[in-house]
CSV table of C-alpha atoms and ligand atoms in Angstrom, one decimal:
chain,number,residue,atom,x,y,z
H,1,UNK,CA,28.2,15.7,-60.4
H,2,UNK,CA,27.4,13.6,-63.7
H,3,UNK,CA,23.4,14.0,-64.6
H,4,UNK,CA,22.6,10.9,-66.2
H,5,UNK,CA,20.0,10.6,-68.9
H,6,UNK,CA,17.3,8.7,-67.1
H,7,UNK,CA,17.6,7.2,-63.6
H,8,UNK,CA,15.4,3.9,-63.5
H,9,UNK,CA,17.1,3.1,-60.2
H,10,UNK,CA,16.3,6.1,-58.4
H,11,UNK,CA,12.8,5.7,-59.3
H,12,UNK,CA,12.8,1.8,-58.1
H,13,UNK,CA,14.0,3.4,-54.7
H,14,UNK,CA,11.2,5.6,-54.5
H,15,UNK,CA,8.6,2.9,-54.6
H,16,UNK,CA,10.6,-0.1,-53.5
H,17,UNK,CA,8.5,-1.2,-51.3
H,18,UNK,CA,5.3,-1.7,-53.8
H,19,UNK,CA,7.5,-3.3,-56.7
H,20,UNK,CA,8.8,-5.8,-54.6
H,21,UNK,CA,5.6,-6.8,-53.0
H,22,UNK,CA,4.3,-7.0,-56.6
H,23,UNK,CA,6.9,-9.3,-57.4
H,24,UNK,CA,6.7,-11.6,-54.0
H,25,UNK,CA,3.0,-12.2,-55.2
H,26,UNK,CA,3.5,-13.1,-58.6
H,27,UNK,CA,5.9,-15.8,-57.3
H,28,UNK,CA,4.0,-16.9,-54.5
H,29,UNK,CA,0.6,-17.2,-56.7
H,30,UNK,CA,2.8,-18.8,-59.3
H,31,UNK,CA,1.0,-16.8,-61.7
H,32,UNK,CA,3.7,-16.1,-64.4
H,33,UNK,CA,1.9,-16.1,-67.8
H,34,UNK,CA,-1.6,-14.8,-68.4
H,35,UNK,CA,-3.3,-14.8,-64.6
H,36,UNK,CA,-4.9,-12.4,-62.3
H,37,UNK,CA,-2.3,-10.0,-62.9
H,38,UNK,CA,-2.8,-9.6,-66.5
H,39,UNK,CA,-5.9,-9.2,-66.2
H,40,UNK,CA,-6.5,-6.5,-63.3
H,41,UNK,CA,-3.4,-4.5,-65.4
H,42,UNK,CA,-5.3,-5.0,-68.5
H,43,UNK,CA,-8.5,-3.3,-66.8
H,44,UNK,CA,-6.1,-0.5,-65.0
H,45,UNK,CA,-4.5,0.6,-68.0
H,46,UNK,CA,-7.7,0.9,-70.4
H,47,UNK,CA,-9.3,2.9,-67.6
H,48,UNK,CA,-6.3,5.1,-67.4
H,49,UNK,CA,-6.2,5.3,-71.1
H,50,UNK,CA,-9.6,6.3,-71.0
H,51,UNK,CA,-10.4,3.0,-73.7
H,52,UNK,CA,-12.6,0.3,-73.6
H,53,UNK,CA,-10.3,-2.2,-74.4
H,54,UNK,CA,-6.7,-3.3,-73.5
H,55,UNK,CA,-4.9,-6.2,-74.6
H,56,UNK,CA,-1.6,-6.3,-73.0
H,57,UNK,CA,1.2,-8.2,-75.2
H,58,UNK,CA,5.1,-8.6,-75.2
H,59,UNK,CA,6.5,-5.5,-76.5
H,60,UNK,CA,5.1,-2.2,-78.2
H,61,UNK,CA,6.4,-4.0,-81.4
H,62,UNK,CA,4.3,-6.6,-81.3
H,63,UNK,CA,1.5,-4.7,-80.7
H,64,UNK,CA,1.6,-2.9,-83.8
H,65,UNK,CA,2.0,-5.9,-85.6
H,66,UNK,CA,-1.3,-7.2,-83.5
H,67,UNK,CA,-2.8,-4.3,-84.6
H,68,UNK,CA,-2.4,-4.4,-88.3
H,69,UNK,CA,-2.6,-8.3,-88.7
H,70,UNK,CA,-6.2,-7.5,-87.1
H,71,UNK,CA,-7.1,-4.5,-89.2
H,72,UNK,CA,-6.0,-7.4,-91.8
H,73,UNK,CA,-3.7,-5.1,-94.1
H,74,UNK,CA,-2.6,-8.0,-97.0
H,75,UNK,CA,0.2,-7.3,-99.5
H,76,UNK,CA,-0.5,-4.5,-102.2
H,77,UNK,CA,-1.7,-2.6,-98.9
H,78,UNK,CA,0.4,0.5,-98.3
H,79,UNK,CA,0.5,2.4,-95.0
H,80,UNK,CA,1.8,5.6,-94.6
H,81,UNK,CA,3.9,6.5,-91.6
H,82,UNK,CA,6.6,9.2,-90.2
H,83,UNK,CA,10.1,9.9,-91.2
H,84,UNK,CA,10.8,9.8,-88.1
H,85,UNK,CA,10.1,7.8,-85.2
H,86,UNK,CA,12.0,4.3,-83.9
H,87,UNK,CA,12.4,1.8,-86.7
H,88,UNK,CA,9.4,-0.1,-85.1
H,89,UNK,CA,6.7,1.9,-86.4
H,90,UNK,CA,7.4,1.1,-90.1
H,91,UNK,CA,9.3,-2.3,-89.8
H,92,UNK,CA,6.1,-3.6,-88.3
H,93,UNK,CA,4.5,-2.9,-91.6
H,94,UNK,CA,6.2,-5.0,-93.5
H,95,UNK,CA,6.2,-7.7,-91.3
H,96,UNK,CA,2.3,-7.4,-91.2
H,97,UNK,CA,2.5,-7.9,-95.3
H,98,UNK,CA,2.1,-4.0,-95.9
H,99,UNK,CA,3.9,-1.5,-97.8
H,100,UNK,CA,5.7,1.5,-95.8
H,101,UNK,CA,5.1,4.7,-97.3
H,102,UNK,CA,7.2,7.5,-95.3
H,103,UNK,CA,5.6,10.8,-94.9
H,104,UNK,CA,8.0,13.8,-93.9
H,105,UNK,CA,7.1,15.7,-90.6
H,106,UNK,CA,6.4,19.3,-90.0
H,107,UNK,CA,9.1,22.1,-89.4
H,108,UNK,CA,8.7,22.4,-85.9
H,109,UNK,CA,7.4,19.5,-83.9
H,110,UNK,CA,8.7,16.4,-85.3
H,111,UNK,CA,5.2,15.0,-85.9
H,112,UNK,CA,4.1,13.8,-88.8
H,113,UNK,CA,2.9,16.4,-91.2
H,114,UNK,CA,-0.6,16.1,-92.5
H,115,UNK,CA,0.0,18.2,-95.8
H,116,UNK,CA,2.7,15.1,-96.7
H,117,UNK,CA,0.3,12.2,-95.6
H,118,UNK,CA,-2.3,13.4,-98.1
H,119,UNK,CA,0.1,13.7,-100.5
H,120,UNK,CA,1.7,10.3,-100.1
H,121,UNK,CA,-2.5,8.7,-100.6
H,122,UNK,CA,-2.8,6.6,-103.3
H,123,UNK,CA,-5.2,4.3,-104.2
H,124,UNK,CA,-4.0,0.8,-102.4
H,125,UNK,CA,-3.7,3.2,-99.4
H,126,UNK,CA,-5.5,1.6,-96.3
H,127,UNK,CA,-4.1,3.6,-93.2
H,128,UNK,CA,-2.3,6.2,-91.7
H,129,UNK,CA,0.3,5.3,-88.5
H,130,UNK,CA,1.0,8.2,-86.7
H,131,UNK,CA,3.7,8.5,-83.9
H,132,UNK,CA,3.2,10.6,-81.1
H,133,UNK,CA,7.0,11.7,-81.3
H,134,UNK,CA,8.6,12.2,-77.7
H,135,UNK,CA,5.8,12.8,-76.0
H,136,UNK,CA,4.1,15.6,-78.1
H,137,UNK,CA,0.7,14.4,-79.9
H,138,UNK,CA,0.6,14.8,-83.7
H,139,UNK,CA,-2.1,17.1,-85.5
H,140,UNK,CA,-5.3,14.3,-84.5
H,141,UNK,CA,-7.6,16.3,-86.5
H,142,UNK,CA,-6.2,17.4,-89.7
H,143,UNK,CA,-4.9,13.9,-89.6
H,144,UNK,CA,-8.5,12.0,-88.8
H,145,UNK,CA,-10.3,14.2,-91.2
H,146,UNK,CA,-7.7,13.0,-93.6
H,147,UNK,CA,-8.6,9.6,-93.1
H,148,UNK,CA,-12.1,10.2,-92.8
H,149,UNK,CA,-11.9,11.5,-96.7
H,150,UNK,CA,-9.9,8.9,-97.7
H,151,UNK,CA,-11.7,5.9,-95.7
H,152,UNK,CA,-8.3,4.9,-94.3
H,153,UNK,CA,-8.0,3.1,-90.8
H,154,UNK,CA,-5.6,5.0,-88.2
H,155,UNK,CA,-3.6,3.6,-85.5
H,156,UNK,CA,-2.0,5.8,-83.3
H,157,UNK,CA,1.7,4.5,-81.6
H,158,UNK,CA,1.6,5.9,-78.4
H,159,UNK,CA,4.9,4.2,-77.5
H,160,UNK,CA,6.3,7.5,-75.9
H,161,UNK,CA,3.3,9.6,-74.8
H,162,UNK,CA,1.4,8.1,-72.3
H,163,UNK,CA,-1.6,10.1,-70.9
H,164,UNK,CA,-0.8,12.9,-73.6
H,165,UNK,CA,-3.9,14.9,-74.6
H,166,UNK,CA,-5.0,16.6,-77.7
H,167,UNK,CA,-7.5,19.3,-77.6
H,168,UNK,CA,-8.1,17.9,-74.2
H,169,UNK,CA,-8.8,14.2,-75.5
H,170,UNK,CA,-6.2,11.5,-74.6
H,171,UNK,CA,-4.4,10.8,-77.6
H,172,UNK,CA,-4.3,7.2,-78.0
H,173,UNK,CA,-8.5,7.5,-78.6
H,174,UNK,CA,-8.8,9.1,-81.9
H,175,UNK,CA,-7.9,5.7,-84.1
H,176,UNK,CA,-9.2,2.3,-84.6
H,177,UNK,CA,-6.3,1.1,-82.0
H,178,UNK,CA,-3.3,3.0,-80.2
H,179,UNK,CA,-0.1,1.0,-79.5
H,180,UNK,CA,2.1,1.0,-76.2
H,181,UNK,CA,5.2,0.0,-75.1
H,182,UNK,CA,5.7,-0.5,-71.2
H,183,UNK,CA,9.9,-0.8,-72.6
H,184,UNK,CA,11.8,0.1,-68.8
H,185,UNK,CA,12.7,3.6,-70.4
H,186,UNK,CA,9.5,4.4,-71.5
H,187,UNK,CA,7.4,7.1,-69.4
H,188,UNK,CA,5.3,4.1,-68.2
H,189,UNK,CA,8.2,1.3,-67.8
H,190,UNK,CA,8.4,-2.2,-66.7
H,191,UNK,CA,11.2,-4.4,-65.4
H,192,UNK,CA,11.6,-6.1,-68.8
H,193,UNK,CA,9.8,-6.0,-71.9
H,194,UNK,CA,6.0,-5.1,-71.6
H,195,UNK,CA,3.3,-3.8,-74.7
H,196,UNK,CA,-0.5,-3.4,-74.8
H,197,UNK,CA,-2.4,-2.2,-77.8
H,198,UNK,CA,-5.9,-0.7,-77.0
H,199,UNK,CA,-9.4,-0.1,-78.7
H,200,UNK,CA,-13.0,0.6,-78.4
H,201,UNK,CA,-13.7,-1.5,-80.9
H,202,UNK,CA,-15.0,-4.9,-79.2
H,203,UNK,CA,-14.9,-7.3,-81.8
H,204,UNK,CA,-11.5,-6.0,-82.9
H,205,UNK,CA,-10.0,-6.2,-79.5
H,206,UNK,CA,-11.2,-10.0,-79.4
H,207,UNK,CA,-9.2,-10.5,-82.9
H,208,UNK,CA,-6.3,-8.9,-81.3
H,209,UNK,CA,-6.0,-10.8,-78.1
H,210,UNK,CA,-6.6,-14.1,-80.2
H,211,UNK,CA,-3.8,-13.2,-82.2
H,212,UNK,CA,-1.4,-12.6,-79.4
H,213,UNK,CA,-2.3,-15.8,-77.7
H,214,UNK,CA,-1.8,-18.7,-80.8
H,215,UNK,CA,-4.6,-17.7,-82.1
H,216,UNK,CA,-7.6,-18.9,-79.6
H,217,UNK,CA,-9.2,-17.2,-76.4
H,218,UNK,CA,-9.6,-21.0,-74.6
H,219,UNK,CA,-6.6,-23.7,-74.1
H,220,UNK,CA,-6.8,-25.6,-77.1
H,221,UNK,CA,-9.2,-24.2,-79.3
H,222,UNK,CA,-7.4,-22.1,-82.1
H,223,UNK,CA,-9.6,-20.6,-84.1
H,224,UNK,CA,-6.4,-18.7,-86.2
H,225,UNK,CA,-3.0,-19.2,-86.4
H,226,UNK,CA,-1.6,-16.5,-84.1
H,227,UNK,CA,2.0,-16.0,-82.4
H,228,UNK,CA,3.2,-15.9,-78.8
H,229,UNK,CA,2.9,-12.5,-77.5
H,230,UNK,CA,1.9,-12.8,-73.8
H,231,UNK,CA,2.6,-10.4,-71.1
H,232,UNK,CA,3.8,-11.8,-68.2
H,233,UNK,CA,3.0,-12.1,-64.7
H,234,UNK,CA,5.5,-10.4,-63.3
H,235,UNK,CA,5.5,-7.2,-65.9
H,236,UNK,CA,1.8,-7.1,-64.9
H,237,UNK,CA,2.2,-6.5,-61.6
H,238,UNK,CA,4.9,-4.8,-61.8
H,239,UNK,CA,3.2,-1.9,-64.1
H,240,UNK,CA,0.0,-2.0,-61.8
H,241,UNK,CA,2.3,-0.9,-59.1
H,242,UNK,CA,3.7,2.0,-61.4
H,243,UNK,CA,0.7,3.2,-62.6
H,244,UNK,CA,-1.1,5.2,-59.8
H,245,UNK,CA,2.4,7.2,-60.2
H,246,UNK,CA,1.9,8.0,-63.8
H,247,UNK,CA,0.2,11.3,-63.4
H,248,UNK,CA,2.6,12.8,-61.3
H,249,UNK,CA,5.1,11.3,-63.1
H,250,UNK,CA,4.3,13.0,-66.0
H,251,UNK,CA,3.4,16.3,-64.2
H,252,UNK,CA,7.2,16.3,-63.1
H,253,UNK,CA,8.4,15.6,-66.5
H,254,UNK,CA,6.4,18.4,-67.5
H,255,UNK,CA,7.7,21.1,-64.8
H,256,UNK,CA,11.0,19.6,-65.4
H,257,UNK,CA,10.7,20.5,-69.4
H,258,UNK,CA,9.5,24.0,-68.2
H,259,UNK,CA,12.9,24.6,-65.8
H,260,UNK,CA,14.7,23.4,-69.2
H,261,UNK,CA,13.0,25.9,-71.6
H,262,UNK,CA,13.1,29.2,-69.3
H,263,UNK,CA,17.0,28.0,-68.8
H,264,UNK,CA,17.6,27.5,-72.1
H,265,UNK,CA,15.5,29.2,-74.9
H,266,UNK,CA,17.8,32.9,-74.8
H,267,UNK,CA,20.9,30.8,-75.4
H,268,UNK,CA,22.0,31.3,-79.2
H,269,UNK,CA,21.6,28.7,-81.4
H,270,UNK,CA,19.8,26.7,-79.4
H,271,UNK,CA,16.1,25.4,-80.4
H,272,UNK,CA,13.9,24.5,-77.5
H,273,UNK,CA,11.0,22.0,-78.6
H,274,UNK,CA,8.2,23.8,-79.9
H,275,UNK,CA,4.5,22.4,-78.6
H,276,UNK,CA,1.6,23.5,-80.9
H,277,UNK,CA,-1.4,24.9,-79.8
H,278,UNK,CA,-3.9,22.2,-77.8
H,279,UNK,CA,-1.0,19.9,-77.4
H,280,UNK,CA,-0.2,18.5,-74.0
H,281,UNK,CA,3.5,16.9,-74.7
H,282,UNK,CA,4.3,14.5,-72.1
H,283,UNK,CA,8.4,14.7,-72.6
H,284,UNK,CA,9.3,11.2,-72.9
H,285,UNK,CA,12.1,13.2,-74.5
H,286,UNK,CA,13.3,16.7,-74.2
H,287,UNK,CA,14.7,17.1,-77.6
H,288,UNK,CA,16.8,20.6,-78.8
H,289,UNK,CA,18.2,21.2,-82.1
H,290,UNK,CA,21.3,22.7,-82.6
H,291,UNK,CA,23.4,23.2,-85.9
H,292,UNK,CA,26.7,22.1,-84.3
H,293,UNK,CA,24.5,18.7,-82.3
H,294,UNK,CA,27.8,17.1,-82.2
H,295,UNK,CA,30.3,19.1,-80.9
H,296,UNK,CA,28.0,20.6,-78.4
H,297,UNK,CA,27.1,16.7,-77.3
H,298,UNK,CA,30.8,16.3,-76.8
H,299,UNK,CA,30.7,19.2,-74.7
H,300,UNK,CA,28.0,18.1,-72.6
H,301,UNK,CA,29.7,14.3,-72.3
H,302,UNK,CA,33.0,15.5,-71.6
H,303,UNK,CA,31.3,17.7,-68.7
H,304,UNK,CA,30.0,14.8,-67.4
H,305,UNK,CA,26.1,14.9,-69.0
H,306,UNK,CA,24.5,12.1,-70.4
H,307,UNK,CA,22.7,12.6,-73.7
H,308,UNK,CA,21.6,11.0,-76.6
H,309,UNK,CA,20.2,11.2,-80.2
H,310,UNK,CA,16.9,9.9,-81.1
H,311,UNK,CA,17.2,9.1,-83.7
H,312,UNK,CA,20.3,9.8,-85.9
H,313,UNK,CA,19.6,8.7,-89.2
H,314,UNK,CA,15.8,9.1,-90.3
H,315,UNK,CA,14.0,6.1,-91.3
H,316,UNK,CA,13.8,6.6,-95.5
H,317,UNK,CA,17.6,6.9,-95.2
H,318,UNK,CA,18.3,4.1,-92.7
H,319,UNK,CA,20.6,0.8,-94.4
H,320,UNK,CA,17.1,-1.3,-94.2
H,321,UNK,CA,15.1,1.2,-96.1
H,322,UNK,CA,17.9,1.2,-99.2
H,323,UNK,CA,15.2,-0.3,-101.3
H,324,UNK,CA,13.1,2.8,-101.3
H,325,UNK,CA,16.1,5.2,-102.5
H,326,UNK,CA,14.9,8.0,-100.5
H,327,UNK,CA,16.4,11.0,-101.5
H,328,UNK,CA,16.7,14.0,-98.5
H,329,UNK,CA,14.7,16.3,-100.9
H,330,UNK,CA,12.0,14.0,-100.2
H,331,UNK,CA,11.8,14.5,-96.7
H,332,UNK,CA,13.5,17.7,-96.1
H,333,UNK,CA,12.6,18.6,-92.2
H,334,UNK,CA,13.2,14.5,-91.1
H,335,UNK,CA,17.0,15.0,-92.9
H,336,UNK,CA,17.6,18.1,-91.2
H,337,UNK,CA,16.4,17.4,-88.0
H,338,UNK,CA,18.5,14.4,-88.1
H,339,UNK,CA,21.8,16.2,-88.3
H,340,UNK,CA,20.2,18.9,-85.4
H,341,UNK,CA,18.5,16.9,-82.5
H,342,UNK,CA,19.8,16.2,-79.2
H,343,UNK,CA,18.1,14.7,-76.5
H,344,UNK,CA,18.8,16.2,-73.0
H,345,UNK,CA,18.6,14.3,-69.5
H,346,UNK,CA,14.6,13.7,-68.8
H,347,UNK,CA,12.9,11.8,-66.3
H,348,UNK,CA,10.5,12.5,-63.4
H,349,UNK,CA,13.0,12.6,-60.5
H,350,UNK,CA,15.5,14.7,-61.8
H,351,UNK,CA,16.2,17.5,-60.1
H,352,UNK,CA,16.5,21.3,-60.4
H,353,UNK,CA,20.3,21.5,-59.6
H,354,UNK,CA,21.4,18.8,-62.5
H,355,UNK,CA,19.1,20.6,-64.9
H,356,UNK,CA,20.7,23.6,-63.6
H,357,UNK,CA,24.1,22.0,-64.7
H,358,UNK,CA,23.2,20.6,-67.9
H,359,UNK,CA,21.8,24.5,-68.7
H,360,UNK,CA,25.2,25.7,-67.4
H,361,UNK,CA,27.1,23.6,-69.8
H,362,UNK,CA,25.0,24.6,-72.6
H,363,UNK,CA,25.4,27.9,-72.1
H,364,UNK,CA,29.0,27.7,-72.0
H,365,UNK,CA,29.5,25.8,-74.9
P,401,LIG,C1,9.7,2.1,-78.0
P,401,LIG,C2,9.0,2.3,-79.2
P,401,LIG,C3,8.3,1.3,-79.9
P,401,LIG,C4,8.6,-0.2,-79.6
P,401,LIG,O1,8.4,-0.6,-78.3
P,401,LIG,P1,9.1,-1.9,-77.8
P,401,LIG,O2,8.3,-2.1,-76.5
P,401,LIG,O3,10.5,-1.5,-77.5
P,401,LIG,O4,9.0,-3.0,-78.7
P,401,LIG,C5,7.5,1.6,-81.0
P,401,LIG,N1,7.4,2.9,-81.5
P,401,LIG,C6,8.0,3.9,-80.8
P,401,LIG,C7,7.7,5.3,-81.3
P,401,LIG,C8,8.8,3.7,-79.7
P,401,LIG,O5,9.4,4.7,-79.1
């Protein structure tokens, strides 16, 4: 039987019933943009998040951009960010009128590594972005006392770790804002494109959901020039339907990663991802290394397993980043990892007999 790598239909089956009611009512309220919807999601997620504040926007893109254009970065800024992560996380950066500054990660979780972010500080420095890579937090407080020194703002992109915890404290807390993306593959997905960026911070929240909505809290009175970065109607309800489901969601992700590292982590060659100590990963992604990635990916294909690489090239060496000339010896564990990772089938209704296969394989290759 093939195992594919996620399995958003099988999940729709399992809840059916409650997505398509959500959907009949957005329709029948006409209630498209903005509404009652957004607004009960917008109070759901922040109380999941365990956040004051929630301001849902398009994507999780935007909602770094929000983010920053609030925190007002202006050009001569620099921000420092992983060298590794989806290209959104530092292309947001520039587009808020920032400079990227790429930090490497550690040796072993894929996180940003604090002992590079200090490094990388320089005086036009005015915050840190870290990325909560695959589900797994990053080191919150050798990263927040780094800030703290340094008087640096931090927003945490919590893209693909929903309900992760570090030291017992939901990540997505520690900074001045977290950023989300509700993308359908994402542990928390909608039917389309979806994005919230939180806070406790009142006044910023306020600057942030002006920004998303041209510029102005009432019809008509623009008190900035913002952009158009609604969520809809429809997404709204549609994640308010999900979300009671996240917790187990992620609890089955979690048992799933555990079949997957009993199964796998006594084959040789084969690098099970490592979770630091006070880390609750979340396994958005279960990610292996392995020092022949691509004929062992060909393996897995050809028998029928769905896989994929996230990401393979690491941002500093990526066509868009040519400017910078990065160099590998300048992020040495992003460059090897790059060459290493594969991600395995992960989602919360997978089952014990396709992990089972997809262990099989691997051990026969
Ligand atoms: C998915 C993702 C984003 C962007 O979210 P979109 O909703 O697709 O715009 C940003 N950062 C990370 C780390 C992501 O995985």
């Amino acid at each position: 039987m093939p195992v594919p790598f996620a399995d958003l239909q099988l999940q729709y089956q399992t809840i059916k019933g409650e997505i398509d009611g959500a959907i009949a009512a957005v329709i029948r309220d006409n209630a498209f943009i903005r509404g009652p919807y957004v607004d009960a999601f917008e109070r759901e997620f922040a109380g999941m998040a365990e956040v004051k504040h929630c301001v849902s926007c398009a994507n999780g893109t935007d909602a770094l951009y929000l983010a920053m254009a609030a925190l007002k970065v202006a050009p001569g800024d620099e921000v420092i960010t992983t060298a590794h992560s989806w290209i959104s996380t530092s292309a947001m950066i520039t587009h808020a009128g920032a400079s990227v500054v790429f930090a490497d990660t550690d040796d072993t979780t894929f996180t940003i590594d604090p002992a590079a972010i200090e490094a990388a500080v320089t005086p036009r420095t005015v915050g840190i972005i870290p990325v909560h890579l695959y589900g797994q937090p990053a080191d919150m407080d050798a990263i927040m006392a780094i800030a703290r020194k340094h008087r640096l703002w931090v927003i945490e992109d919590c893209a693909q770790a929903h309900l992760a915890r570090y030291k017992g404290q939901q990540i997505g807390t520690f900074g001045q804002a977290a950023t989300y993306s509700f993308y359908p593959g994402k542990n928390l997905g909608a039917m389309g494109d979806a994005g919230a960026v939180v806070t406790n911070d009142s006044a910023l929240a306020e600057h942030m959901t002006m920004l998303a909505r041209h510029g102005g809290l009432a019809k008509h009175q623009h008190h900035i020039e913002g952009v158009n970065s609604r969520l809809d109607g429809m997404q709204a309800a549609i994640l308010s339907a999900k979300l009671p489901h996240l917790p187990g969601w992620t609890r089955a992700r979690q048992d799933a990663a555990k079949l997957y590292d009993a199964g796998l982590n006594q084959i040789e060659d084969v690098v099970v991802p490592a979770v630091d100590a006070g880390r609750d990963h979340v396994y958005h992604l279960y990610t292996i290394q392995h020092p022949r990635r691509d004929a062992l990916a060909a393996h897995l294909n050809a028998g029928g397993v769905q896989t994929a690489i996230n990401y393979p090239t690491a941002l500093p060496f990526l066509a868009a980043y040519s400017r910078l000339n990065a160099r590998p010896e300048q992020f040495p564990n992003a460059h090897r990892a790059q060459g290493r990772i594969l991600s395995l089938p992960m989602f919360a209704e997978i089952t014990p007999e396709q992990q089972n296969e997809v262990i099989d394989l691997v051990r026969k290759f």
